[in-house]
């Protein structure tokens, strides 16, 4: 699971799954409820993507294969 690059999508879907019933409980109509859930999806997906990108930039991947110089062969 280390190389999985879709964590921001999963977090956005989880936020959407929580926001949809919450919007319904607040009394929003279907269109407003859907829009509320979509905004939550985008906000959480961007936030998680930002956090993961900062973490990846701070710590280089130890599984990368270093490039060899062709002159060494």
PDB file of N, CA and C in Angstrom:
ATOM      1  N   UNK A   1       0.815  -1.205   0.000  1.00  0.00           N
ATOM      2  CA  UNK A   1       0.000   0.000   0.000  1.00  0.00           C
ATOM      3  C   UNK A   1       0.857   1.266   0.000  1.00  0.00           C
ATOM      4  N   UNK A   2       2.156   1.107   0.117  1.00  0.00           N
ATOM      5  CA  UNK A   2       3.035   2.266   0.210  1.00  0.00           C
ATOM      6  C   UNK A   2       3.016   3.108  -1.061  1.00  0.00           C
ATOM      7  N   UNK A   3       2.915   2.498  -2.214  1.00  0.00           N
ATOM      8  CA  UNK A   3       2.961   3.235  -3.472  1.00  0.00           C
ATOM      9  C   UNK A   3       1.591   3.688  -3.961  1.00  0.00           C
ATOM     10  N   UNK A   4       0.553   3.444  -3.186  1.00  0.00           N
ATOM     11  CA  UNK A   4      -0.794   3.851  -3.580  1.00  0.00           C
ATOM     12  C   UNK A   4      -0.879   5.378  -3.585  1.00  0.00           C
ATOM     13  N   UNK A   5      -1.309   5.952  -4.703  1.00  0.00           N
ATOM     14  CA  UNK A   5      -1.322   7.406  -4.858  1.00  0.00           C
ATOM     15  C   UNK A   5      -2.715   8.017  -4.769  1.00  0.00           C
ATOM     16  N   UNK A   6      -3.711   7.259  -4.343  1.00  0.00           N
ATOM     17  CA  UNK A   6      -5.076   7.763  -4.336  1.00  0.00           C
ATOM     18  C   UNK A   6      -5.651   8.049  -2.966  1.00  0.00           C
ATOM     19  N   UNK A   7      -4.808   8.294  -1.976  1.00  0.00           N
ATOM     20  CA  UNK A   7      -5.311   8.551  -0.628  1.00  0.00           C
ATOM     21  C   UNK A   7      -6.181   9.798  -0.580  1.00  0.00           C
ATOM     22  N   UNK A   8      -5.866  10.814  -1.373  1.00  0.00           N
ATOM     23  CA  UNK A   8      -6.668  12.033  -1.358  1.00  0.00           C
ATOM     24  C   UNK A   8      -8.069  11.771  -1.914  1.00  0.00           C
ATOM     25  N   UNK A   9      -8.188  10.867  -2.878  1.00  0.00           N
ATOM     26  CA  UNK A   9      -9.504  10.523  -3.423  1.00  0.00           C
ATOM     27  C   UNK A   9     -10.330   9.775  -2.382  1.00  0.00           C
ATOM     28  N   UNK A  10      -9.698   8.821  -1.693  1.00  0.00           N
ATOM     29  CA  UNK A  10     -10.422   8.077  -0.657  1.00  0.00           C
ATOM     30  C   UNK A  10     -10.861   8.985   0.480  1.00  0.00           C
ATOM     31  N   UNK A  11     -10.005   9.917   0.869  1.00  0.00           N
ATOM     32  CA  UNK A  11     -10.383  10.857   1.924  1.00  0.00           C
ATOM     33  C   UNK A  11     -11.535  11.748   1.461  1.00  0.00           C
ATOM     34  N   UNK A  12     -11.506  12.175   0.210  1.00  0.00           N
ATOM     35  CA  UNK A  12     -12.599  12.984  -0.327  1.00  0.00           C
ATOM     36  C   UNK A  12     -13.911  12.218  -0.373  1.00  0.00           C
ATOM     37  N   UNK A  13     -13.847  10.945  -0.758  1.00  0.00           N
ATOM     38  CA  UNK A  13     -15.069  10.129  -0.772  1.00  0.00           C
ATOM     39  C   UNK A  13     -15.621   9.920   0.631  1.00  0.00           C
ATOM     40  N   UNK A  14     -14.728   9.737   1.598  1.00  0.00           N
ATOM     41  CA  UNK A  14     -15.194   9.602   2.983  1.00  0.00           C
ATOM     42  C   UNK A  14     -15.864  10.889   3.456  1.00  0.00           C
ATOM     43  N   UNK A  15     -15.280  12.032   3.097  1.00  0.00           N
ATOM     44  CA  UNK A  15     -15.888  13.312   3.469  1.00  0.00           C
ATOM     45  C   UNK A  15     -17.241  13.484   2.789  1.00  0.00           C
ATOM     46  N   UNK A  16     -17.335  13.044   1.546  1.00  0.00           N
ATOM     47  CA  UNK A  16     -18.605  13.148   0.819  1.00  0.00           C
ATOM     48  C   UNK A  16     -19.660  12.243   1.460  1.00  0.00           C
ATOM     49  N   UNK A  17     -19.236  11.050   1.898  1.00  0.00           N
ATOM     50  CA  UNK A  17     -20.170  10.120   2.533  1.00  0.00           C
ATOM     51  C   UNK A  17     -20.665  10.657   3.876  1.00  0.00           C
ATOM     52  N   UNK A  18     -19.857  11.439   4.545  1.00  0.00           N
ATOM     53  CA  UNK A  18     -20.282  12.035   5.817  1.00  0.00           C
ATOM     54  C   UNK A  18     -21.127  13.286   5.573  1.00  0.00           C
ATOM     55  N   UNK A  19     -20.758  14.076   4.549  1.00  0.00           N
ATOM     56  CA  UNK A  19     -21.436  15.343   4.306  1.00  0.00           C
ATOM     57  C   UNK A  19     -22.837  15.157   3.720  1.00  0.00           C
ATOM     58  N   UNK A  20     -23.056  14.112   2.932  1.00  0.00           N
ATOM     59  CA  UNK A  20     -24.368  13.926   2.309  1.00  0.00           C
ATOM     60  C   UNK A  20     -25.474  13.705   3.348  1.00  0.00           C
ATOM     61  N   UNK A  21     -25.322  12.778   4.285  1.00  0.00           N
ATOM     62  CA  UNK A  21     -26.381  12.655   5.306  1.00  0.00           C
ATOM     63  C   UNK A  21     -26.476  13.879   6.214  1.00  0.00           C
ATOM     64  N   UNK A  22     -25.340  14.519   6.472  1.00  0.00           N
ATOM     65  CA  UNK A  22     -25.361  15.720   7.305  1.00  0.00           C
ATOM     66  C   UNK A  22     -26.170  16.826   6.631  1.00  0.00           C
ATOM     67  N   UNK A  23     -25.986  17.009   5.325  1.00  0.00           N
ATOM     68  CA  UNK A  23     -26.773  18.006   4.600  1.00  0.00           C
ATOM     69  C   UNK A  23     -28.244  17.683   4.594  1.00  0.00           C
ATOM     70  N   UNK A  24     -28.562  16.397   4.510  1.00  0.00           N
ATOM     71  CA  UNK A  24     -29.966  15.989   4.557  1.00  0.00           C
ATOM     72  C   UNK A  24     -30.563  16.265   5.932  1.00  0.00           C
ATOM     73  N   UNK A  25     -29.774  16.013   6.979  1.00  0.00           N
ATOM     74  CA  UNK A  25     -30.254  16.298   8.333  1.00  0.00           C
ATOM     75  C   UNK A  25     -30.441  17.794   8.568  1.00  0.00           C
ATOM     76  N   UNK A  26     -29.661  18.609   7.879  1.00  0.00           N
ATOM     77  CA  UNK A  26     -29.800  20.060   8.014  1.00  0.00           C
ATOM     78  C   UNK A  26     -30.999  20.594   7.247  1.00  0.00           C
ATOM     79  N   UNK A  27     -31.646  19.735   6.458  1.00  0.00           N
ATOM     80  CA  UNK A  27     -32.843  20.145   5.749  1.00  0.00           C
ATOM     81  C   UNK A  27     -32.586  20.706   4.361  1.00  0.00           C
ATOM     82  N   UNK A  28     -31.413  20.421   3.793  1.00  0.00           N
ATOM     83  CA  UNK A  28     -31.127  20.914   2.440  1.00  0.00           C
ATOM     84  C   UNK A  28     -31.888  20.084   1.412  1.00  0.00           C
ATOM     85  N   UNK A  29     -32.281  20.707   0.312  1.00  0.00           N
ATOM     86  CA  UNK A  29     -32.907  19.931  -0.752  1.00  0.00           C
ATOM     87  C   UNK A  29     -31.826  19.110  -1.464  1.00  0.00           C
ATOM     88  N   UNK A  30     -32.226  18.284  -2.424  1.00  0.00           N
ATOM     89  CA  UNK A  30     -31.290  17.341  -3.050  1.00  0.00           C
ATOM     90  C   UNK A  30     -30.126  18.050  -3.731  1.00  0.00           C
ATOM     91  N   UNK A  31     -30.401  19.094  -4.483  1.00  0.00           N
ATOM     92  CA  UNK A  31     -29.349  19.801  -5.214  1.00  0.00           C
ATOM     93  C   UNK A  31     -28.365  20.461  -4.244  1.00  0.00           C
ATOM     94  N   UNK A  32     -28.874  21.110  -3.233  1.00  0.00           N
ATOM     95  CA  UNK A  32     -27.999  21.751  -2.250  1.00  0.00           C
ATOM     96  C   UNK A  32     -27.204  20.706  -1.460  1.00  0.00           C
ATOM     97  N   UNK A  33     -27.830  19.595  -1.163  1.00  0.00           N
ATOM     98  CA  UNK A  33     -27.152  18.520  -0.446  1.00  0.00           C
ATOM     99  C   UNK A  33     -26.008  17.948  -1.287  1.00  0.00           C
ATOM    100  N   UNK A  34     -26.271  17.717  -2.566  1.00  0.00           N
ATOM    101  CA  UNK A  34     -25.238  17.204  -3.469  1.00  0.00           C
ATOM    102  C   UNK A  34     -24.099  18.207  -3.615  1.00  0.00           C
ATOM    103  N   UNK A  35     -24.415  19.472  -3.745  1.00  0.00           N
ATOM    104  CA  UNK A  35     -23.388  20.496  -3.876  1.00  0.00           C
ATOM    105  C   UNK A  35     -22.551  20.589  -2.595  1.00  0.00           C
ATOM    106  N   UNK A  36     -23.199  20.500  -1.446  1.00  0.00           N
ATOM    107  CA  UNK A  36     -22.507  20.513  -0.162  1.00  0.00           C
ATOM    108  C   UNK A  36     -21.522  19.346  -0.070  1.00  0.00           C
ATOM    109  N   UNK A  37     -21.965  18.156  -0.493  1.00  0.00           N
ATOM    110  CA  UNK A  37     -21.098  16.983  -0.455  1.00  0.00           C
ATOM    111  C   UNK A  37     -19.940  17.115  -1.440  1.00  0.00           C
ATOM    112  N   UNK A  38     -20.194  17.683  -2.600  1.00  0.00           N
ATOM    113  CA  UNK A  38     -19.122  17.874  -3.594  1.00  0.00           C
ATOM    114  C   UNK A  38     -18.082  18.878  -3.105  1.00  0.00           C
ATOM    115  N   UNK A  39     -18.530  19.935  -2.474  1.00  0.00           N
ATOM    116  CA  UNK A  39     -17.587  20.923  -1.926  1.00  0.00           C
ATOM    117  C   UNK A  39     -16.737  20.280  -0.831  1.00  0.00           C
ATOM    118  N   UNK A  40     -17.347  19.454   0.001  1.00  0.00           N
ATOM    119  CA  UNK A  40     -16.590  18.746   1.036  1.00  0.00           C
ATOM    120  C   UNK A  40     -15.575  17.801   0.411  1.00  0.00           C
ATOM    121  N   UNK A  41     -15.963  17.107  -0.661  1.00  0.00           N
ATOM    122  CA  UNK A  41     -15.041  16.208  -1.359  1.00  0.00           C
ATOM    123  C   UNK A  41     -13.827  16.961  -1.865  1.00  0.00           C
ATOM    124  N   UNK A  42     -14.052  18.055  -2.560  1.00  0.00           N
ATOM    125  CA  UNK A  42     -12.942  18.821  -3.140  1.00  0.00           C
ATOM    126  C   UNK A  42     -12.055  19.408  -2.050  1.00  0.00           C
ATOM    127  N   UNK A  43     -12.645  19.967  -1.015  1.00  0.00           N
ATOM    128  CA  UNK A  43     -11.858  20.585   0.050  1.00  0.00           C
ATOM    129  C   UNK A  43     -10.978  19.558   0.754  1.00  0.00           C
ATOM    130  N   UNK A  44     -11.539  18.420   1.106  1.00  0.00           N
ATOM    131  CA  UNK A  44     -10.758  17.401   1.811  1.00  0.00           C
ATOM    132  C   UNK A  44      -9.728  16.762   0.889  1.00  0.00           C
ATOM    133  N   UNK A  45     -10.083  16.514  -0.364  1.00  0.00           N
ATOM    134  CA  UNK A  45      -9.131  15.917  -1.302  1.00  0.00           C
ATOM    135  C   UNK A  45      -7.933  16.838  -1.527  1.00  0.00           C
ATOM    136  N   UNK A  46      -8.170  18.126  -1.700  1.00  0.00           N
ATOM    137  CA  UNK A  46      -7.059  19.066  -1.867  1.00  0.00           C
ATOM    138  C   UNK A  46      -6.207  19.159  -0.612  1.00  0.00           C
ATOM    139  N   UNK A  47      -6.852  19.176   0.554  1.00  0.00           N
ATOM    140  CA  UNK A  47      -6.118  19.286   1.813  1.00  0.00           C
ATOM    141  C   UNK A  47      -5.217  18.068   2.037  1.00  0.00           C
ATOM    142  N   UNK A  48      -5.770  16.861   1.805  1.00  0.00           N
ATOM    143  CA  UNK A  48      -4.983  15.643   1.997  1.00  0.00           C
ATOM    144  C   UNK A  48      -3.873  15.561   0.954  1.00  0.00           C
ATOM    145  N   UNK A  49      -4.154  15.933  -0.275  1.00  0.00           N
ATOM    146  CA  UNK A  49      -3.121  15.926  -1.316  1.00  0.00           C
ATOM    147  C   UNK A  49      -1.985  16.880  -0.958  1.00  0.00           C
ATOM    148  N   UNK A  50      -2.323  18.040  -0.420  1.00  0.00           N
ATOM    149  CA  UNK A  50      -1.316  19.012  -0.003  1.00  0.00           C
ATOM    150  C   UNK A  50      -0.444  18.436   1.116  1.00  0.00           C
ATOM    151  N   UNK A  51      -1.074  17.818   2.107  1.00  0.00           N
ATOM    152  CA  UNK A  51      -0.318  17.245   3.226  1.00  0.00           C
ATOM    153  C   UNK A  51       0.582  16.106   2.764  1.00  0.00           C
ATOM    154  N   UNK A  52       0.079  15.254   1.879  1.00  0.00           N
ATOM    155  CA  UNK A  52       0.887  14.141   1.392  1.00  0.00           C
ATOM    156  C   UNK A  52       2.042  14.622   0.524  1.00  0.00           C
ATOM    157  N   UNK A  53       1.807  15.637  -0.285  1.00  0.00           N
ATOM    158  CA  UNK A  53       2.878  16.160  -1.133  1.00  0.00           C
ATOM    159  C   UNK A  53       3.984  16.782  -0.291  1.00  0.00           C
ATOM    160  N   UNK A  54       3.614  17.482   0.767  1.00  0.00           N
ATOM    161  CA  UNK A  54       4.638  18.052   1.651  1.00  0.00           C
ATOM    162  C   UNK A  54       5.425  16.959   2.356  1.00  0.00           C
ATOM    163  N   UNK A  55       4.741  15.890   2.754  1.00  0.00           N
ATOM    164  CA  UNK A  55       5.433  14.786   3.420  1.00  0.00           C
ATOM    165  C   UNK A  55       6.386  14.080   2.449  1.00  0.00           C
ATOM    166  N   UNK A  56       5.939  13.869   1.202  1.00  0.00           N
ATOM    167  CA  UNK A  56       6.802  13.209   0.212  1.00  0.00           C
ATOM    168  C   UNK A  56       8.006  14.069  -0.145  1.00  0.00           C
ATOM    169  N   UNK A  57       7.821  15.380  -0.180  1.00  0.00           N
ATOM    170  CA  UNK A  57       8.930  16.273  -0.512  1.00  0.00           C
ATOM    171  C   UNK A  57       9.945  16.335   0.624  1.00  0.00           C
ATOM    172  N   UNK A  58       9.491  16.217   1.847  1.00  0.00           N
ATOM    173  CA  UNK A  58      10.393  16.298   3.000  1.00  0.00           C
ATOM    174  C   UNK A  58      11.205  15.017   3.163  1.00  0.00           C
ATOM    175  N   UNK A  59      10.632  13.885   2.783  1.00  0.00           N
ATOM    176  CA  UNK A  59      11.313  12.610   2.964  1.00  0.00           C
ATOM    177  C   UNK A  59      11.403  11.911   1.612  1.00  0.00           C
ATOM    178  N   UNK A  60      12.592  11.806   1.016  1.00  0.00           N
ATOM    179  CA  UNK A  60      12.707  11.138  -0.280  1.00  0.00           C
ATOM    180  C   UNK A  60      12.373   9.655  -0.156  1.00  0.00           C
ATOM    181  N   UNK A  61      11.861   9.101  -1.225  1.00  0.00           N
ATOM    182  CA  UNK A  61      11.463   7.698  -1.256  1.00  0.00           C
ATOM    183  C   UNK A  61      12.706   6.815  -1.210  1.00  0.00           C
ATOM    184  N   UNK A  62      12.782   5.924  -0.225  1.00  0.00           N
ATOM    185  CA  UNK A  62      13.951   5.050  -0.091  1.00  0.00           C
ATOM    186  C   UNK A  62      13.912   3.905  -1.087  1.00  0.00           C
ATOM    187  N   UNK A  63      12.787   3.683  -1.720  1.00  0.00           N
ATOM    188  CA  UNK A  63      12.664   2.600  -2.675  1.00  0.00           C
ATOM    189  C   UNK A  63      13.090   2.967  -4.089  1.00  0.00           C
ATOM    190  N   UNK A  64      13.488   4.202  -4.300  1.00  0.00           N
ATOM    191  CA  UNK A  64      13.884   4.614  -5.647  1.00  0.00           C
ATOM    192  C   UNK A  64      15.215   3.987  -6.027  1.00  0.00           C
ATOM    193  N   UNK A  65      15.333   3.639  -7.289  1.00  0.00           N
ATOM    194  CA  UNK A  65      16.585   3.096  -7.814  1.00  0.00           C
ATOM    195  C   UNK A  65      17.387   4.257  -8.360  1.00  0.00           C
ATOM    196  N   UNK A  66      18.608   4.436  -7.868  1.00  0.00           N
ATOM    197  CA  UNK A  66      19.410   5.568  -8.377  1.00  0.00           C
ATOM    198  C   UNK A  66      19.812   5.334  -9.822  1.00  0.00           C
ATOM    199  N   UNK A  67      19.839   6.413 -10.579  1.00  0.00           N
ATOM    200  CA  UNK A  67      20.244   6.327 -11.976  1.00  0.00           C
ATOM    201  C   UNK A  67      21.744   6.135 -12.075  1.00  0.00           C
ATOM    202  N   UNK A  68      22.153   5.229 -12.970  1.00  0.00           N
ATOM    203  CA  UNK A  68      23.579   4.987 -13.160  1.00  0.00           C
ATOM    204  C   UNK A  68      24.097   5.856 -14.294  1.00  0.00           C
ATOM    205  N   UNK A  69      25.348   6.182 -14.186  1.00  0.00           N
ATOM    206  CA  UNK A  69      25.999   6.936 -15.258  1.00  0.00           C
ATOM    207  C   UNK A  69      26.378   5.953 -16.363  1.00  0.00           C
ATOM    208  N   UNK A  70      25.964   6.192 -17.627  1.00  0.00           N
ATOM    209  CA  UNK A  70      26.280   5.259 -18.708  1.00  0.00           C
ATOM    210  C   UNK A  70      27.790   5.124 -18.948  1.00  0.00           C
ATOM    211  N   UNK A  71      28.559   6.101 -18.537  1.00  0.00           N
ATOM    212  CA  UNK A  71      30.014   6.037 -18.740  1.00  0.00           C
ATOM    213  C   UNK A  71      30.649   5.011 -17.811  1.00  0.00           C
ATOM    214  N   UNK A  72      29.958   4.608 -16.734  1.00  0.00           N
ATOM    215  CA  UNK A  72      30.506   3.632 -15.811  1.00  0.00           C
ATOM    216  C   UNK A  72      30.467   2.215 -16.369  1.00  0.00           C
ATOM    217  N   UNK A  73      29.678   1.946 -17.388  1.00  0.00           N
ATOM    218  CA  UNK A  73      29.534   0.586 -17.927  1.00  0.00           C
ATOM    219  C   UNK A  73      30.726   0.172 -18.736  1.00  0.00           C
TER     220      UNK A  73
END
